Tab-separated table of N, CA and C in Angstrom:
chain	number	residue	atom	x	y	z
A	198	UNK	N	65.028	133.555	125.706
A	198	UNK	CA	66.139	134.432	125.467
A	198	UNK	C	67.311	133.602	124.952
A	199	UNK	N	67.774	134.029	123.692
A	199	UNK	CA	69.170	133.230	123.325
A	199	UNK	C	70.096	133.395	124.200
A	200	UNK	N	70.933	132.067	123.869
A	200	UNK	CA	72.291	132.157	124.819
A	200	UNK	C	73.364	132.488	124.397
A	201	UNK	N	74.318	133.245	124.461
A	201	UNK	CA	75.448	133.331	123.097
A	201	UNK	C	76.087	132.761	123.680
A	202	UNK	N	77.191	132.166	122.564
A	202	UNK	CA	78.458	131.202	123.449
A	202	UNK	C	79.535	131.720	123.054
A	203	UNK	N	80.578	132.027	123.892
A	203	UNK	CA	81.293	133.250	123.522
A	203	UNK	C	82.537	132.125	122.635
A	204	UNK	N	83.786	132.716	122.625
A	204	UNK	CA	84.721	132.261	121.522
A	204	UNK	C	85.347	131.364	122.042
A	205	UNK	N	85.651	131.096	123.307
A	205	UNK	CA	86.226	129.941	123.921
A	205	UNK	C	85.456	128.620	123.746
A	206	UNK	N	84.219	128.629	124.080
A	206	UNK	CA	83.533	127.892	124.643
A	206	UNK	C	83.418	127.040	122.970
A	207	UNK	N	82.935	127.956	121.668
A	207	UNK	CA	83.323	127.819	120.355
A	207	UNK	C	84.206	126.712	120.068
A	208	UNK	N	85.737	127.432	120.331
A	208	UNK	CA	87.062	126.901	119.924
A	208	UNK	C	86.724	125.393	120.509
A	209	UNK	N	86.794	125.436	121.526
A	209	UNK	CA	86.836	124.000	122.250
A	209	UNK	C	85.668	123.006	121.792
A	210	UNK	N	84.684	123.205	121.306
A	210	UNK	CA	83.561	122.605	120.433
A	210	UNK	C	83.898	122.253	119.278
A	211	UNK	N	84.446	122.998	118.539
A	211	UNK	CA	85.069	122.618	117.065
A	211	UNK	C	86.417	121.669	117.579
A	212	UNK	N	87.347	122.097	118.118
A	212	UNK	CA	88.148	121.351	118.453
A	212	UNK	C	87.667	119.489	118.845
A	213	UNK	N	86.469	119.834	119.740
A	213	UNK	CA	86.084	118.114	119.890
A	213	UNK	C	85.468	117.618	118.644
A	214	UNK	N	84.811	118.464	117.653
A	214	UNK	CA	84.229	118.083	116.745
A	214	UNK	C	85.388	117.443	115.665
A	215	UNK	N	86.359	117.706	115.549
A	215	UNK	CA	87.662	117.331	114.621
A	215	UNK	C	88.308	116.232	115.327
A	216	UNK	N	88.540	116.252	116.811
A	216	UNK	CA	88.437	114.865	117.429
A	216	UNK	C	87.602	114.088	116.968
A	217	UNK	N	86.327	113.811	116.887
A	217	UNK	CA	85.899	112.815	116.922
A	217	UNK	C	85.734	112.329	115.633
A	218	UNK	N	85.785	113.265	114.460
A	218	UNK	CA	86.048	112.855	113.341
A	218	UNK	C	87.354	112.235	112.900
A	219	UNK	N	88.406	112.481	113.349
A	219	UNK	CA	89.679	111.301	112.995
A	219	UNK	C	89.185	110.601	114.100
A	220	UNK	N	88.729	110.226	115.104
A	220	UNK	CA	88.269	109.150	115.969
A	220	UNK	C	87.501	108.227	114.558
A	221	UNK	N	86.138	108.324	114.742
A	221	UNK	CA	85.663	107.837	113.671
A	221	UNK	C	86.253	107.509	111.958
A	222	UNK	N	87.575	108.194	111.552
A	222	UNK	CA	87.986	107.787	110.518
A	222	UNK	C	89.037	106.685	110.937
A	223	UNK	N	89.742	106.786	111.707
A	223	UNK	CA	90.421	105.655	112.750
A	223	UNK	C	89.980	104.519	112.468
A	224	UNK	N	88.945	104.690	113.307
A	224	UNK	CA	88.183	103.779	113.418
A	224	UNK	C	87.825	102.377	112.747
A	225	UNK	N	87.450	103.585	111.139
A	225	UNK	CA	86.826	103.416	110.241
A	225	UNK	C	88.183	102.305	109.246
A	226	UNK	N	89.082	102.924	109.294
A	226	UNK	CA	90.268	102.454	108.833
A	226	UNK	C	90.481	100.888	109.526
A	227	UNK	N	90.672	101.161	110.688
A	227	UNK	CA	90.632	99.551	111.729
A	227	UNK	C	89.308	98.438	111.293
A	228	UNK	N	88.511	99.003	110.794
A	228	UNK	CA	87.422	97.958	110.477
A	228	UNK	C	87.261	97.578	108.938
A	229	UNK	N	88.021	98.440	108.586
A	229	UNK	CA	88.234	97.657	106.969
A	229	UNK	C	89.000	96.832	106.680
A	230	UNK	N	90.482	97.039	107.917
A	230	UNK	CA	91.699	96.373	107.622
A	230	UNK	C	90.850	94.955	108.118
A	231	UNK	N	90.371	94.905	108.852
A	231	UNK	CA	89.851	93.618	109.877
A	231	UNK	C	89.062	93.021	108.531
A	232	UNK	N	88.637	93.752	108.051
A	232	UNK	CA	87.210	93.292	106.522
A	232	UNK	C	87.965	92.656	106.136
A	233	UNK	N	89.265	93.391	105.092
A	233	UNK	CA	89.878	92.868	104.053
A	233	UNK	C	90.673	91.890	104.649
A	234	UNK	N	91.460	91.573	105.919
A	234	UNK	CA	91.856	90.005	106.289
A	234	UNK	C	90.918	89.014	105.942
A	235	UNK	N	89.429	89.779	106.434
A	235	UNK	CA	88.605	88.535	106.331
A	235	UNK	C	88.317	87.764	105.450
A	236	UNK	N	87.987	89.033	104.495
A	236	UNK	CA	87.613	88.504	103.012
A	236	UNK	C	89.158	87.836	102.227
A	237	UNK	N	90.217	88.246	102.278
A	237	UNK	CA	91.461	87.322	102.173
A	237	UNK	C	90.904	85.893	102.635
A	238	UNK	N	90.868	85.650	103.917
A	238	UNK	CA	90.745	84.373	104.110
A	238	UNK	C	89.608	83.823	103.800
A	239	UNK	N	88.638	84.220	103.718
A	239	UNK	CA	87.544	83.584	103.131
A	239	UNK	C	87.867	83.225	101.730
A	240	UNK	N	88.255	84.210	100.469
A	240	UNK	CA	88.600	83.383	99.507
A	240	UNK	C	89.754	82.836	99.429
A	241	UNK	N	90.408	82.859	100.064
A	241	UNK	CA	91.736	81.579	100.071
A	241	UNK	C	91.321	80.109	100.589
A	242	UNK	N	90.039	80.240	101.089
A	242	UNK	CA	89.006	79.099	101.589
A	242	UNK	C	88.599	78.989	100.654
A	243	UNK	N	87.834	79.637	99.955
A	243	UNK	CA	86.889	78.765	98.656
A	243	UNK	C	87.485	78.665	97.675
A	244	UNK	N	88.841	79.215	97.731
A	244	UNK	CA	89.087	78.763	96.164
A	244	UNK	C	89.967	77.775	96.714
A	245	UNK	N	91.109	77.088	97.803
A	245	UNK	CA	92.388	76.776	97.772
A	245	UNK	C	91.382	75.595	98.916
A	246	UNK	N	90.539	76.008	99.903
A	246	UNK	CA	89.927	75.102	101.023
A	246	UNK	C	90.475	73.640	100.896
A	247	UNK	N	90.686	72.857	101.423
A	247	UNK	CA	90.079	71.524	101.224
A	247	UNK	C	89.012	71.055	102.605
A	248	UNK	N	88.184	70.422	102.032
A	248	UNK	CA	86.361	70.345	103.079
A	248	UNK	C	87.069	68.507	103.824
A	249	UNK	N	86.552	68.811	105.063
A	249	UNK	CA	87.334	68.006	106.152
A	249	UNK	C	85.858	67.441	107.169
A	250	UNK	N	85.596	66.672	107.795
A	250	UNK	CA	84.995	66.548	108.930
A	250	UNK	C	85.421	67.244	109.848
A	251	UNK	N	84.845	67.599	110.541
A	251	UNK	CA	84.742	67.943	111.989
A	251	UNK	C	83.852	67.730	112.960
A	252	UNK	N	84.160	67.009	114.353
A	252	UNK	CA	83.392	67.239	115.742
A	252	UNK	C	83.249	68.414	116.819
A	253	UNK	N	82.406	68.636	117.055
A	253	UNK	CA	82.150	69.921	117.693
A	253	UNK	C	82.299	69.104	118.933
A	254	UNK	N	83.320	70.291	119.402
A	254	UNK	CA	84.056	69.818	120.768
A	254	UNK	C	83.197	70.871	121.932
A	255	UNK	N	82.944	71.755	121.497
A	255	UNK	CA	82.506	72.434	122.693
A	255	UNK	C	81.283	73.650	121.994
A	256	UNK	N	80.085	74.407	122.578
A	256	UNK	CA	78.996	75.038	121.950
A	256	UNK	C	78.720	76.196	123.012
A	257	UNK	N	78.801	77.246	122.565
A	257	UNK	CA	79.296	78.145	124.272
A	257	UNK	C	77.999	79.073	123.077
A	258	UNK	N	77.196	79.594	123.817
A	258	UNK	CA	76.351	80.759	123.939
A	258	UNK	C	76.612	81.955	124.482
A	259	UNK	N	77.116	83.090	123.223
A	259	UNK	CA	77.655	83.647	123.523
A	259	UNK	C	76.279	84.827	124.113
A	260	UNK	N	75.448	84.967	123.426
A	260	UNK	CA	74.704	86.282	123.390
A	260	UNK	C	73.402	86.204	122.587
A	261	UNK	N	72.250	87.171	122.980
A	261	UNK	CA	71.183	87.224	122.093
A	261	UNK	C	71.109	88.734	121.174
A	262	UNK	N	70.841	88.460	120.053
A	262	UNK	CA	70.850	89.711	119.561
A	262	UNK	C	69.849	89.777	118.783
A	263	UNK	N	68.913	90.798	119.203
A	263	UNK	CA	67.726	90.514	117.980
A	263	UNK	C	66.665	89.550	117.872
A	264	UNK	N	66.855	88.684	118.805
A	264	UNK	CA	66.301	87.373	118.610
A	264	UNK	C	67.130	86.004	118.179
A	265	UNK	N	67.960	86.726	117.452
A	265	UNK	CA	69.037	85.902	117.349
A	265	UNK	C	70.180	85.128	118.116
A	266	UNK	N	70.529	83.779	118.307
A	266	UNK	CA	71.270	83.564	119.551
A	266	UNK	C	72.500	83.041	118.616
A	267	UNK	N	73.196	83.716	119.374
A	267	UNK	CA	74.698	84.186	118.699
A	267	UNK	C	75.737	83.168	119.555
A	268	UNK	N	76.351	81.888	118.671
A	268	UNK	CA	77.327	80.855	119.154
A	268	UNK	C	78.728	80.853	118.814
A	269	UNK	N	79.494	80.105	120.357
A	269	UNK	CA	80.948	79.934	119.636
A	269	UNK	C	81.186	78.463	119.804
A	270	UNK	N	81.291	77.803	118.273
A	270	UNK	CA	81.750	76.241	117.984
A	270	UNK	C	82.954	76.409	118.438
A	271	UNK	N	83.181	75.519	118.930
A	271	UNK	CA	84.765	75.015	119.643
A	271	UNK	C	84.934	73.473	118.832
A	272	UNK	N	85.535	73.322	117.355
A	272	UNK	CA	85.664	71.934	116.797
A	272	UNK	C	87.339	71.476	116.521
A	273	UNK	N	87.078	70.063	116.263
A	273	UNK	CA	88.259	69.268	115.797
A	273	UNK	C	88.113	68.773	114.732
A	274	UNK	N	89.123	68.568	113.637
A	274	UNK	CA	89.474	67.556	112.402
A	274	UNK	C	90.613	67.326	112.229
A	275	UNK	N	90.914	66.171	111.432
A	275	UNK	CA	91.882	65.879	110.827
A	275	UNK	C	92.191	66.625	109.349
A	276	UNK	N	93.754	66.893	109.719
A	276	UNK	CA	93.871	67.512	108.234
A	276	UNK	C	94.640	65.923	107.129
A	277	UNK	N	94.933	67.013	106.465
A	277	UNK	CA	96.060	65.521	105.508
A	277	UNK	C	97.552	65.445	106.278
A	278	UNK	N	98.324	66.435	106.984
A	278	UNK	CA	99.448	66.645	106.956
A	278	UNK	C	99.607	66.043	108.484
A	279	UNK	N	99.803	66.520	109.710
A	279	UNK	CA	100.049	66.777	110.971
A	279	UNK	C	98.532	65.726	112.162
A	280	UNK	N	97.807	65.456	111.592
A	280	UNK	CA	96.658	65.024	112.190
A	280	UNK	C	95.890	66.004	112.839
A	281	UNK	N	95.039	66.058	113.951
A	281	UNK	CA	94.106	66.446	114.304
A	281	UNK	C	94.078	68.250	114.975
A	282	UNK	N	93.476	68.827	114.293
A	282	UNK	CA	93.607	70.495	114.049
A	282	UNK	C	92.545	70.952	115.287
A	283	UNK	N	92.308	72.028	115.645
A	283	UNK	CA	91.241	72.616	116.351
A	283	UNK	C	90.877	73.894	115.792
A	284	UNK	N	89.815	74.123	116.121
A	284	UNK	CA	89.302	75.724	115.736
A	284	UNK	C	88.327	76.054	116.209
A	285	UNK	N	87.434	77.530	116.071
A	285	UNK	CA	86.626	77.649	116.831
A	285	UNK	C	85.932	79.049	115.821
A	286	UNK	N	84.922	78.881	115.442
A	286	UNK	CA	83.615	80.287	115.271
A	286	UNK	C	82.801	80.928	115.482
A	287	UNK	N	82.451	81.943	115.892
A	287	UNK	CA	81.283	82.297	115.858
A	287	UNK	C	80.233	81.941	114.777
A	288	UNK	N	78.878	81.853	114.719
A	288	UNK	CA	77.935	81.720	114.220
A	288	UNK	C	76.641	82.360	114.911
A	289	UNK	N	75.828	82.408	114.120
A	289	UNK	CA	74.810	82.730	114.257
A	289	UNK	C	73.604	82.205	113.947
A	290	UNK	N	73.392	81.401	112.922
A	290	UNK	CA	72.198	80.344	112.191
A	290	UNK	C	72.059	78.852	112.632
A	291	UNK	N	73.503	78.797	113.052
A	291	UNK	CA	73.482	77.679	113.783
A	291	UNK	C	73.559	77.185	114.995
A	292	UNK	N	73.295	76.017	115.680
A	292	UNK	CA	73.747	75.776	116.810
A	292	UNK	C	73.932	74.750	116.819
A	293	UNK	N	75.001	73.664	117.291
A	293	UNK	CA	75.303	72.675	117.259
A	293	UNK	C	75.519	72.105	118.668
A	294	UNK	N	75.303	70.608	119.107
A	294	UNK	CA	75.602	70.189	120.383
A	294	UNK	C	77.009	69.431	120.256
A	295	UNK	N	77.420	69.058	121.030
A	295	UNK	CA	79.024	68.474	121.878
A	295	UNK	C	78.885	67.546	120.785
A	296	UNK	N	79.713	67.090	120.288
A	296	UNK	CA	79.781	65.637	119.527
A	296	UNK	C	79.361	65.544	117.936
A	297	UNK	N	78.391	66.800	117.353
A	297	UNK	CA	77.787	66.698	116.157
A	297	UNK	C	78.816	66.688	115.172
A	298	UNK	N	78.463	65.924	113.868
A	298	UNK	CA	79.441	66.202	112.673
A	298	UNK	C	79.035	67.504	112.001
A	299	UNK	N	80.230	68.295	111.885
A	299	UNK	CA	79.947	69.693	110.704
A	299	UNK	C	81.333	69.707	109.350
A	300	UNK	N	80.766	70.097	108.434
A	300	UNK	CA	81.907	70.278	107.885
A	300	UNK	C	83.185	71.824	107.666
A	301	UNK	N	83.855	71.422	107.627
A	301	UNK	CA	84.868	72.559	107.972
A	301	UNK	C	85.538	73.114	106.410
A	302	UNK	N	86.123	74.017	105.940
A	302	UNK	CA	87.308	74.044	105.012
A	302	UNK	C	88.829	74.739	105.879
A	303	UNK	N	89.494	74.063	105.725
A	303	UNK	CA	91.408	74.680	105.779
A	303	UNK	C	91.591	74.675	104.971
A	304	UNK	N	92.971	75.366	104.757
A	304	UNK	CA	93.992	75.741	103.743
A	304	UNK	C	95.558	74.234	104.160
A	305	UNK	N	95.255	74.258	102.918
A	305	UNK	CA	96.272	73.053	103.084
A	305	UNK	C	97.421	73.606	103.315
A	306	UNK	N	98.119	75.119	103.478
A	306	UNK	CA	99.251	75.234	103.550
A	306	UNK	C	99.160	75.655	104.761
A	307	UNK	N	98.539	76.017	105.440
A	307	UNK	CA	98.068	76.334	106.945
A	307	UNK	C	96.891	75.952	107.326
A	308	UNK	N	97.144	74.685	107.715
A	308	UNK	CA	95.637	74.328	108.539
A	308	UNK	C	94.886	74.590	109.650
A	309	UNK	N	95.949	75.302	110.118
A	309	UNK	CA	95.116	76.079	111.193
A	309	UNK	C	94.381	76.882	110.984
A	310	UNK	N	94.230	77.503	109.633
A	310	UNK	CA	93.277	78.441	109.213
A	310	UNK	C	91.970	77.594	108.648
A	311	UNK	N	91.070	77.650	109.198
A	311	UNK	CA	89.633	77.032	109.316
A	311	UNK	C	88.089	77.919	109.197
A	312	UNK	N	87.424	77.358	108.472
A	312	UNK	CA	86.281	78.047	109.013
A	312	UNK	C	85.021	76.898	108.922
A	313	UNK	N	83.759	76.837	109.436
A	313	UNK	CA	82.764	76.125	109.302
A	313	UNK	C	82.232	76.283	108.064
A	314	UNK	N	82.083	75.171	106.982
A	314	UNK	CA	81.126	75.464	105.800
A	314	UNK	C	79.597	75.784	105.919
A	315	UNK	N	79.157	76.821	105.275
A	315	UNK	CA	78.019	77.525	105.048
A	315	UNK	C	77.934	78.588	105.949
A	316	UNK	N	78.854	78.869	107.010
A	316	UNK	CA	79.066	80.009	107.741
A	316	UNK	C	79.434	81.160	107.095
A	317	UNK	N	78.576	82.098	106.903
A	317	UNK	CA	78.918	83.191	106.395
A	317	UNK	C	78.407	84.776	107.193
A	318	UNK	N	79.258	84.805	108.033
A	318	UNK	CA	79.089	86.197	108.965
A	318	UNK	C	80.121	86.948	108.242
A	319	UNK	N	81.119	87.001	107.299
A	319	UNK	CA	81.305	87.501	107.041
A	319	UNK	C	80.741	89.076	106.227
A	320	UNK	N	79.408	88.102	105.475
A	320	UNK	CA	78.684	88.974	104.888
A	320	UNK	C	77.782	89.919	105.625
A	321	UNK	N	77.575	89.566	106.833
A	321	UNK	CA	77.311	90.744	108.253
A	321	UNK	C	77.998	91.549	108.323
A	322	UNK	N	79.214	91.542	108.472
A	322	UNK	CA	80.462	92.495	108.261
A	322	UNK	C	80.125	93.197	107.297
A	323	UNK	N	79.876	92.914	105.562
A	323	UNK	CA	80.423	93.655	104.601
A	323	UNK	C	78.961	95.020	104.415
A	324	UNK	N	78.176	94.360	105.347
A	324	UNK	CA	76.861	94.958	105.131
A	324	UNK	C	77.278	95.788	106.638
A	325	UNK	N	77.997	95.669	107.845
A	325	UNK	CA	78.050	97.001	108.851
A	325	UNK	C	79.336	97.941	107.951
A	326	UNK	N	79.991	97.298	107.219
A	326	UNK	CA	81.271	98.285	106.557
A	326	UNK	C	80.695	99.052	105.459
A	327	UNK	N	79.733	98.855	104.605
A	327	UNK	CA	79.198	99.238	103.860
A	327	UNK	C	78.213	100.792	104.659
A	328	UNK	N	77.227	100.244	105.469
A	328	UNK	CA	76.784	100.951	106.518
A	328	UNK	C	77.543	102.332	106.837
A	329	UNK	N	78.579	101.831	107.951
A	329	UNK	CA	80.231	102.686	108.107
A	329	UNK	C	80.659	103.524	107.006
A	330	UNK	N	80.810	103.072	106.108
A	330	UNK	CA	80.857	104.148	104.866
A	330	UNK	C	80.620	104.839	104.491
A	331	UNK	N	79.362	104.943	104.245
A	331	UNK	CA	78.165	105.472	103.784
A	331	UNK	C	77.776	107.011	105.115
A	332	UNK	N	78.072	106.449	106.511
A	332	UNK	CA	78.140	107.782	107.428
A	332	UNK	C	79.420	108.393	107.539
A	333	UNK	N	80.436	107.554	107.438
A	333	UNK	CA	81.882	108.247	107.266
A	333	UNK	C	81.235	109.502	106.267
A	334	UNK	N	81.171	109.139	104.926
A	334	UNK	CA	81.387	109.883	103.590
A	334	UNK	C	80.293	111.150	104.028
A	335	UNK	N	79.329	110.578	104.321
A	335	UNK	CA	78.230	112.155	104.720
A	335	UNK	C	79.224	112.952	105.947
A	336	UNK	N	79.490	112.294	106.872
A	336	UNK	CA	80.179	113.099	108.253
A	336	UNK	C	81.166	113.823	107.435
A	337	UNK	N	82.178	113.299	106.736
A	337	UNK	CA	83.403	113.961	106.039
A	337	UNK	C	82.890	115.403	105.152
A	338	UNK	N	81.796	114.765	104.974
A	338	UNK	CA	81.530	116.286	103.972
A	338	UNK	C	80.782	117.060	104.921
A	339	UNK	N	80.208	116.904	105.797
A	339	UNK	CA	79.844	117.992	107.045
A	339	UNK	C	80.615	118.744	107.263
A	340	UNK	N	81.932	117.703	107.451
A	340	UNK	CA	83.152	118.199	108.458
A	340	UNK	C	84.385	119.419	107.610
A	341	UNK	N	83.883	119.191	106.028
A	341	UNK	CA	84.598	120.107	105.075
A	341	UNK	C	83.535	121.403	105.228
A	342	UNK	N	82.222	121.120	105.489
A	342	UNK	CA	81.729	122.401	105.207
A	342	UNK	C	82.056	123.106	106.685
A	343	UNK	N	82.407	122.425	107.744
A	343	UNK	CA	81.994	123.291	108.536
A	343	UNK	C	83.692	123.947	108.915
A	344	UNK	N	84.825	123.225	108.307
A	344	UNK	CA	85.890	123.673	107.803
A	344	UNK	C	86.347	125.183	107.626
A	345	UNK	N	85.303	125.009	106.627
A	345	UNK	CA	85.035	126.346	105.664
A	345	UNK	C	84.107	127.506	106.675
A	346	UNK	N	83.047	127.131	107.175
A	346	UNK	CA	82.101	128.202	107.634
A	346	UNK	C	82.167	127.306	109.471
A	347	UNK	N	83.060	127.720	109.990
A	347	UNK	CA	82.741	126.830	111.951
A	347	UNK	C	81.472	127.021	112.556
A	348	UNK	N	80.815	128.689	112.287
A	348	UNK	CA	79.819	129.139	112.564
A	348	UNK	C	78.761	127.972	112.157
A	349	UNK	N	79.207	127.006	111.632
A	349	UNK	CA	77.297	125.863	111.103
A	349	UNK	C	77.097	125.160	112.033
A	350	UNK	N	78.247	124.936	113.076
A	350	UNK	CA	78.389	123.968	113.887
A	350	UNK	C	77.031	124.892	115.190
A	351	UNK	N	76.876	125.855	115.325
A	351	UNK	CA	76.197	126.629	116.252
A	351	UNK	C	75.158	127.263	115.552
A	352	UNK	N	74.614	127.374	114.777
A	352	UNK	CA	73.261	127.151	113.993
A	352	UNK	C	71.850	126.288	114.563
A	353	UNK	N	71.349	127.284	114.594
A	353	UNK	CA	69.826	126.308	115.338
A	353	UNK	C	69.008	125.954	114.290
């Protein structure tokens, strides 16, 4: 026997349904801004970088994912300006012990901005934002049709 759901019960369904869609566009917004810093600093690294030694000061295991064991380098170098810098990354391909040499790039006008050479999680990112997109843009057009007709939302 069907159940009908009367007009309240309705309203308040569509209502969460429009919540969670600016939730998710929010969201969606917060993880691009985070992208596009990244990708800023990444090419202000490869084009402006200068490539430095570094000792890995510390190798912390953060997590397994996938099979994958997911690290945070804790390193030191010398820059040209101020002497000896610190920084720290996540990675994923690599793992390094206490003491190993890696190479690093900074920005000579801020050396505190660092990253490990050949580290590229960024491109993990551009492939979950890409992802993100791609369900944003379908959800958004759900969310226009059902705009238009609320009744789709209660459709079996």
């Amino acid at each position: 026997m069907p159940t009908q759901i009367d007009n309240t019960n309705k309203s308040q369904m569509i209502k969460f349904f429009w919540f969670l869609i600016v939730f998710f566009n929010l969201l969606m917004v917060g993880f691009a801004c985070s992208f596009l810093l990244s990708l800023h600093t990444f090419v202000s690294l490869k084009s402006n970088g200068i490539v430095a030694q570094a000792k890995v000061t510390a190798s912390e295991w953060s997590q397994k994912n996938r099979g994958m064991k997911i690290y945070t380098l804790h390193y030191e170098f010398r820059d040209d300006k101020e002497g000896m810098r610190k920084g720290q990354e996540t990675v994923t391909l690599v793992s390094a012990k206490v003491g190993d040499k890696i190479e690093v790039e900074y920005l000579n006008s801020d050396p505190d901005v660092s990253r490990i050479v050949g580290n590229y999680t960024l491109a993990l990112n551009a492939i979950c934002l890409f992802g993100l997109t791609i369900c944003l843009i379908f959800a958004n057009r759900y969310a226009l049709k059902i705009k238009s007709n609320p009744d789709l939302l209660f459709k079996k």
